[in-house]
Amino acid sequence: MVERPVDPANQNEWEAGPDEDLKVPREYIEDLKFEVIVFARKERGGQDFTFRCKDYSPVEGGAWSFDGVIIDTSKRDPSGDVTLKRLTYHPALSLVNVAFMVVPAPEETK
């Protein structure tokens, strides 16, 4: 497998099988200070989700901007078991007219 160069200015994705280690370059996952819980509208079939980011700030017009975002986009079977480990990196993400809550990201234990 060829390793891609680290480029935090571009979106990226990493995958691994359920019994494999997911290898994500440290530069993408270090310093993720905040965990964001996004509350989806249940009446529209939405589902709450979380992501981690390095920083966030308000944007004119009531939107919020998040920088250095990592989202767990793993696939699960109906019983909830992971069938494909996957993390997606976005250099920036904006939320508009969506309820969310930001909390400090839990410290990773080694």
mmCIF file with all atom_site columns, C-alpha atoms in Angstrom:
data_model
loop_
_atom_site.group_PDB
_atom_site.id
_atom_site.type_symbol
_atom_site.label_atom_id
_atom_site.label_alt_id
_atom_site.label_comp_id
_atom_site.label_asym_id
_atom_site.label_entity_id
_atom_site.label_seq_id
_atom_site.pdbx_PDB_ins_code
_atom_site.Cartn_x
_atom_site.Cartn_y
_atom_site.Cartn_z
_atom_site.occupancy
_atom_site.B_iso_or_equiv
_atom_site.pdbx_formal_charge
_atom_site.auth_seq_id
_atom_site.auth_comp_id
_atom_site.auth_asym_id
_atom_site.auth_atom_id
_atom_site.pdbx_PDB_model_num
ATOM 1   C CA . MET A 1 1   ? 0.000   0.000  0.000  1.00 0.00 ? 1   MET A CA 1
ATOM 2   C CA . VAL A 1 2   ? 1.370   3.413  -0.963 1.00 0.00 ? 2   VAL A CA 1
ATOM 3   C CA . GLU A 1 3   ? 1.244   6.042  1.766  1.00 0.00 ? 3   GLU A CA 1
ATOM 4   C CA . ARG A 1 4   ? -0.186  9.353  0.676  1.00 0.00 ? 4   ARG A CA 1
ATOM 5   C CA . PRO A 1 5   ? 1.701   12.497 1.660  1.00 0.00 ? 5   PRO A CA 1
ATOM 6   C CA . VAL A 1 6   ? 0.287   14.500 4.554  1.00 0.00 ? 6   VAL A CA 1
ATOM 7   C CA . ASP A 1 7   ? -1.652  17.484 3.202  1.00 0.00 ? 7   ASP A CA 1
ATOM 8   C CA . PRO A 1 8   ? -4.060  19.006 5.751  1.00 0.00 ? 8   PRO A CA 1
ATOM 9   C CA . ALA A 1 9   ? -5.412  21.368 3.066  1.00 0.00 ? 9   ALA A CA 1
ATOM 10  C CA . ASN A 1 10  ? -7.153  18.483 1.253  1.00 0.00 ? 10  ASN A CA 1
ATOM 11  C CA . GLN A 1 11  ? -9.902  16.061 2.231  1.00 0.00 ? 11  GLN A CA 1
ATOM 12  C CA . ASN A 1 12  ? -8.693  12.540 2.936  1.00 0.00 ? 12  ASN A CA 1
ATOM 13  C CA . GLU A 1 13  ? -10.041 9.136  3.976  1.00 0.00 ? 13  GLU A CA 1
ATOM 14  C CA . TRP A 1 14  ? -8.572  5.977  5.534  1.00 0.00 ? 14  TRP A CA 1
ATOM 15  C CA . GLU A 1 15  ? -10.114 2.498  5.599  1.00 0.00 ? 15  GLU A CA 1
ATOM 16  C CA . ALA A 1 16  ? -9.328  -0.852 7.224  1.00 0.00 ? 16  ALA A CA 1
ATOM 17  C CA . GLY A 1 17  ? -11.101 -4.148 7.668  1.00 0.00 ? 17  GLY A CA 1
ATOM 18  C CA . PRO A 1 18  ? -12.794 -4.926 10.994 1.00 0.00 ? 18  PRO A CA 1
ATOM 19  C CA . ASP A 1 19  ? -9.764  -6.892 12.260 1.00 0.00 ? 19  ASP A CA 1
ATOM 20  C CA . GLU A 1 20  ? -7.104  -4.546 10.840 1.00 0.00 ? 20  GLU A CA 1
ATOM 21  C CA . ASP A 1 21  ? -5.464  -1.503 12.408 1.00 0.00 ? 21  ASP A CA 1
ATOM 22  C CA . LEU A 1 22  ? -6.606  1.793  10.933 1.00 0.00 ? 22  LEU A CA 1
ATOM 23  C CA . LYS A 1 23  ? -3.453  3.762  10.085 1.00 0.00 ? 23  LYS A CA 1
ATOM 24  C CA . VAL A 1 24  ? -4.019  7.524  10.077 1.00 0.00 ? 24  VAL A CA 1
ATOM 25  C CA . PRO A 1 25  ? -1.031  9.907  9.952  1.00 0.00 ? 25  PRO A CA 1
ATOM 26  C CA . ARG A 1 26  ? -0.520  11.549 13.329 1.00 0.00 ? 26  ARG A CA 1
ATOM 27  C CA . GLU A 1 27  ? -0.697  15.056 11.831 1.00 0.00 ? 27  GLU A CA 1
ATOM 28  C CA . TYR A 1 28  ? -4.402  14.578 11.105 1.00 0.00 ? 28  TYR A CA 1
ATOM 29  C CA . ILE A 1 29  ? -5.455  13.314 14.519 1.00 0.00 ? 29  ILE A CA 1
ATOM 30  C CA . GLU A 1 30  ? -3.251  15.149 17.014 1.00 0.00 ? 30  GLU A CA 1
ATOM 31  C CA . ASP A 1 31  ? -4.571  18.280 18.729 1.00 0.00 ? 31  ASP A CA 1
ATOM 32  C CA . LEU A 1 32  ? -8.253  17.452 18.192 1.00 0.00 ? 32  LEU A CA 1
ATOM 33  C CA . LYS A 1 33  ? -9.413  19.628 21.088 1.00 0.00 ? 33  LYS A CA 1
ATOM 34  C CA . PHE A 1 34  ? -13.185 19.565 20.621 1.00 0.00 ? 34  PHE A CA 1
ATOM 35  C CA . GLU A 1 35  ? -15.899 16.964 20.190 1.00 0.00 ? 35  GLU A CA 1
ATOM 36  C CA . VAL A 1 36  ? -19.008 18.239 18.416 1.00 0.00 ? 36  VAL A CA 1
ATOM 37  C CA . ILE A 1 37  ? -22.382 16.538 18.766 1.00 0.00 ? 37  ILE A CA 1
ATOM 38  C CA . VAL A 1 38  ? -24.753 17.470 15.928 1.00 0.00 ? 38  VAL A CA 1
ATOM 39  C CA . PHE A 1 39  ? -28.445 17.022 16.722 1.00 0.00 ? 39  PHE A CA 1
ATOM 40  C CA . ALA A 1 40  ? -30.313 15.936 13.602 1.00 0.00 ? 40  ALA A CA 1
ATOM 41  C CA . ARG A 1 41  ? -34.016 16.526 13.011 1.00 0.00 ? 41  ARG A CA 1
ATOM 42  C CA . LYS A 1 42  ? -35.626 13.188 13.837 1.00 0.00 ? 42  LYS A CA 1
ATOM 43  C CA . GLU A 1 43  ? -38.864 14.008 12.012 1.00 0.00 ? 43  GLU A CA 1
ATOM 44  C CA . ARG A 1 44  ? -36.838 14.130 8.795  1.00 0.00 ? 44  ARG A CA 1
ATOM 45  C CA . GLY A 1 45  ? -35.199 10.778 9.456  1.00 0.00 ? 45  GLY A CA 1
ATOM 46  C CA . GLY A 1 46  ? -31.952 12.307 10.665 1.00 0.00 ? 46  GLY A CA 1
ATOM 47  C CA . GLN A 1 47  ? -29.578 10.743 13.145 1.00 0.00 ? 47  GLN A CA 1
ATOM 48  C CA . ASP A 1 48  ? -27.312 12.541 15.615 1.00 0.00 ? 48  ASP A CA 1
ATOM 49  C CA . PHE A 1 49  ? -23.599 12.260 14.909 1.00 0.00 ? 49  PHE A CA 1
ATOM 50  C CA . THR A 1 50  ? -20.321 13.455 16.368 1.00 0.00 ? 50  THR A CA 1
ATOM 51  C CA . PHE A 1 51  ? -17.000 14.635 15.025 1.00 0.00 ? 51  PHE A CA 1
ATOM 52  C CA . ARG A 1 52  ? -13.776 16.019 16.433 1.00 0.00 ? 52  ARG A CA 1
ATOM 53  C CA . CYS A 1 53  ? -12.018 19.192 15.365 1.00 0.00 ? 53  CYS A CA 1
ATOM 54  C CA . LYS A 1 54  ? -8.974  21.297 16.133 1.00 0.00 ? 54  LYS A CA 1
ATOM 55  C CA . ASP A 1 55  ? -10.780 24.651 16.339 1.00 0.00 ? 55  ASP A CA 1
ATOM 56  C CA . TYR A 1 56  ? -14.124 26.324 15.708 1.00 0.00 ? 56  TYR A CA 1
ATOM 57  C CA . SER A 1 57  ? -15.488 29.846 15.401 1.00 0.00 ? 57  SER A CA 1
ATOM 58  C CA . PRO A 1 58  ? -18.677 31.736 14.546 1.00 0.00 ? 58  PRO A CA 1
ATOM 59  C CA . VAL A 1 59  ? -19.136 32.987 10.991 1.00 0.00 ? 59  VAL A CA 1
ATOM 60  C CA . GLU A 1 60  ? -21.174 35.968 9.859  1.00 0.00 ? 60  GLU A CA 1
ATOM 61  C CA . GLY A 1 61  ? -24.845 35.096 9.386  1.00 0.00 ? 61  GLY A CA 1
ATOM 62  C CA . GLY A 1 62  ? -25.117 32.664 12.293 1.00 0.00 ? 62  GLY A CA 1
ATOM 63  C CA . ALA A 1 63  ? -23.080 29.801 10.829 1.00 0.00 ? 63  ALA A CA 1
ATOM 64  C CA . TRP A 1 64  ? -20.181 28.070 12.556 1.00 0.00 ? 64  TRP A CA 1
ATOM 65  C CA . SER A 1 65  ? -16.890 27.005 10.999 1.00 0.00 ? 65  SER A CA 1
ATOM 66  C CA . PHE A 1 66  ? -14.879 23.989 12.195 1.00 0.00 ? 66  PHE A CA 1
ATOM 67  C CA . ASP A 1 67  ? -11.235 23.384 11.249 1.00 0.00 ? 67  ASP A CA 1
ATOM 68  C CA . GLY A 1 68  ? -9.297  20.121 11.071 1.00 0.00 ? 68  GLY A CA 1
ATOM 69  C CA . VAL A 1 69  ? -12.348 17.844 11.244 1.00 0.00 ? 69  VAL A CA 1
ATOM 70  C CA . ILE A 1 70  ? -12.220 14.052 11.684 1.00 0.00 ? 70  ILE A CA 1
ATOM 71  C CA . ILE A 1 71  ? -15.459 12.086 11.258 1.00 0.00 ? 71  ILE A CA 1
ATOM 72  C CA . ASP A 1 72  ? -15.855 8.377  11.982 1.00 0.00 ? 72  ASP A CA 1
ATOM 73  C CA . THR A 1 73  ? -17.676 7.138  8.868  1.00 0.00 ? 73  THR A CA 1
ATOM 74  C CA . SER A 1 74  ? -17.250 3.422  9.606  1.00 0.00 ? 74  SER A CA 1
ATOM 75  C CA . LYS A 1 75  ? -19.819 1.001  8.201  1.00 0.00 ? 75  LYS A CA 1
ATOM 76  C CA . ARG A 1 76  ? -21.807 -1.168 10.624 1.00 0.00 ? 76  ARG A CA 1
ATOM 77  C CA . ASP A 1 77  ? -24.079 -4.141 10.143 1.00 0.00 ? 77  ASP A CA 1
ATOM 78  C CA . PRO A 1 78  ? -27.655 -4.181 11.568 1.00 0.00 ? 78  PRO A CA 1
ATOM 79  C CA . SER A 1 79  ? -26.384 -5.511 14.915 1.00 0.00 ? 79  SER A CA 1
ATOM 80  C CA . GLY A 1 80  ? -23.948 -2.578 15.216 1.00 0.00 ? 80  GLY A CA 1
ATOM 81  C CA . ASP A 1 81  ? -20.737 -4.503 14.537 1.00 0.00 ? 81  ASP A CA 1
ATOM 82  C CA . VAL A 1 82  ? -18.141 -2.643 12.461 1.00 0.00 ? 82  VAL A CA 1
ATOM 83  C CA . THR A 1 83  ? -17.738 -4.140 8.982  1.00 0.00 ? 83  THR A CA 1
ATOM 84  C CA . LEU A 1 84  ? -15.409 -1.425 7.676  1.00 0.00 ? 84  LEU A CA 1
ATOM 85  C CA . LYS A 1 85  ? -13.329 0.998  9.759  1.00 0.00 ? 85  LYS A CA 1
ATOM 86  C CA . ARG A 1 86  ? -13.165 4.392  8.107  1.00 0.00 ? 86  ARG A CA 1
ATOM 87  C CA . LEU A 1 87  ? -12.155 7.915  9.161  1.00 0.00 ? 87  LEU A CA 1
ATOM 88  C CA . THR A 1 88  ? -12.722 10.939 6.970  1.00 0.00 ? 88  THR A CA 1
ATOM 89  C CA . TYR A 1 89  ? -10.736 14.176 7.289  1.00 0.00 ? 89  TYR A CA 1
ATOM 90  C CA . HIS A 1 90  ? -12.080 17.555 6.167  1.00 0.00 ? 90  HIS A CA 1
ATOM 91  C CA . PRO A 1 91  ? -9.889  20.678 6.348  1.00 0.00 ? 91  PRO A CA 1
ATOM 92  C CA . ALA A 1 92  ? -12.991 22.736 7.178  1.00 0.00 ? 92  ALA A CA 1
ATOM 93  C CA . LEU A 1 93  ? -16.693 22.182 7.733  1.00 0.00 ? 93  LEU A CA 1
ATOM 94  C CA . SER A 1 94  ? -19.540 24.665 8.243  1.00 0.00 ? 94  SER A CA 1
ATOM 95  C CA . LEU A 1 95  ? -22.829 24.188 10.070 1.00 0.00 ? 95  LEU A CA 1
ATOM 96  C CA . VAL A 1 96  ? -25.795 26.449 9.363  1.00 0.00 ? 96  VAL A CA 1
ATOM 97  C CA . ASN A 1 97  ? -29.211 26.272 11.066 1.00 0.00 ? 97  ASN A CA 1
ATOM 98  C CA . VAL A 1 98  ? -28.296 23.058 12.878 1.00 0.00 ? 98  VAL A CA 1
ATOM 99  C CA . ALA A 1 99  ? -28.377 22.434 16.616 1.00 0.00 ? 99  ALA A CA 1
ATOM 100 C CA . PHE A 1 100 ? -25.059 21.232 18.022 1.00 0.00 ? 100 PHE A CA 1
ATOM 101 C CA . MET A 1 101 ? -23.075 21.101 21.237 1.00 0.00 ? 101 MET A CA 1
ATOM 102 C CA . VAL A 1 102 ? -19.300 21.413 21.661 1.00 0.00 ? 102 VAL A CA 1
ATOM 103 C CA . VAL A 1 103 ? -17.453 19.747 24.533 1.00 0.00 ? 103 VAL A CA 1
ATOM 104 C CA . PRO A 1 104 ? -13.741 19.264 25.208 1.00 0.00 ? 104 PRO A CA 1
ATOM 105 C CA . ALA A 1 105 ? -12.533 16.102 23.466 1.00 0.00 ? 105 ALA A CA 1
ATOM 106 C CA . PRO A 1 106 ? -11.699 13.341 25.934 1.00 0.00 ? 106 PRO A CA 1
ATOM 107 C CA . GLU A 1 107 ? -7.995  12.733 26.417 1.00 0.00 ? 107 GLU A CA 1
ATOM 108 C CA . GLU A 1 108 ? -6.768  9.712  24.485 1.00 0.00 ? 108 GLU A CA 1
ATOM 109 C CA . THR A 1 109 ? -5.305  7.006  26.697 1.00 0.00 ? 109 THR A CA 1
ATOM 110 C CA . LYS A 1 110 ? -2.170  5.298  25.459 1.00 0.00 ? 110 LYS A CA 1
#
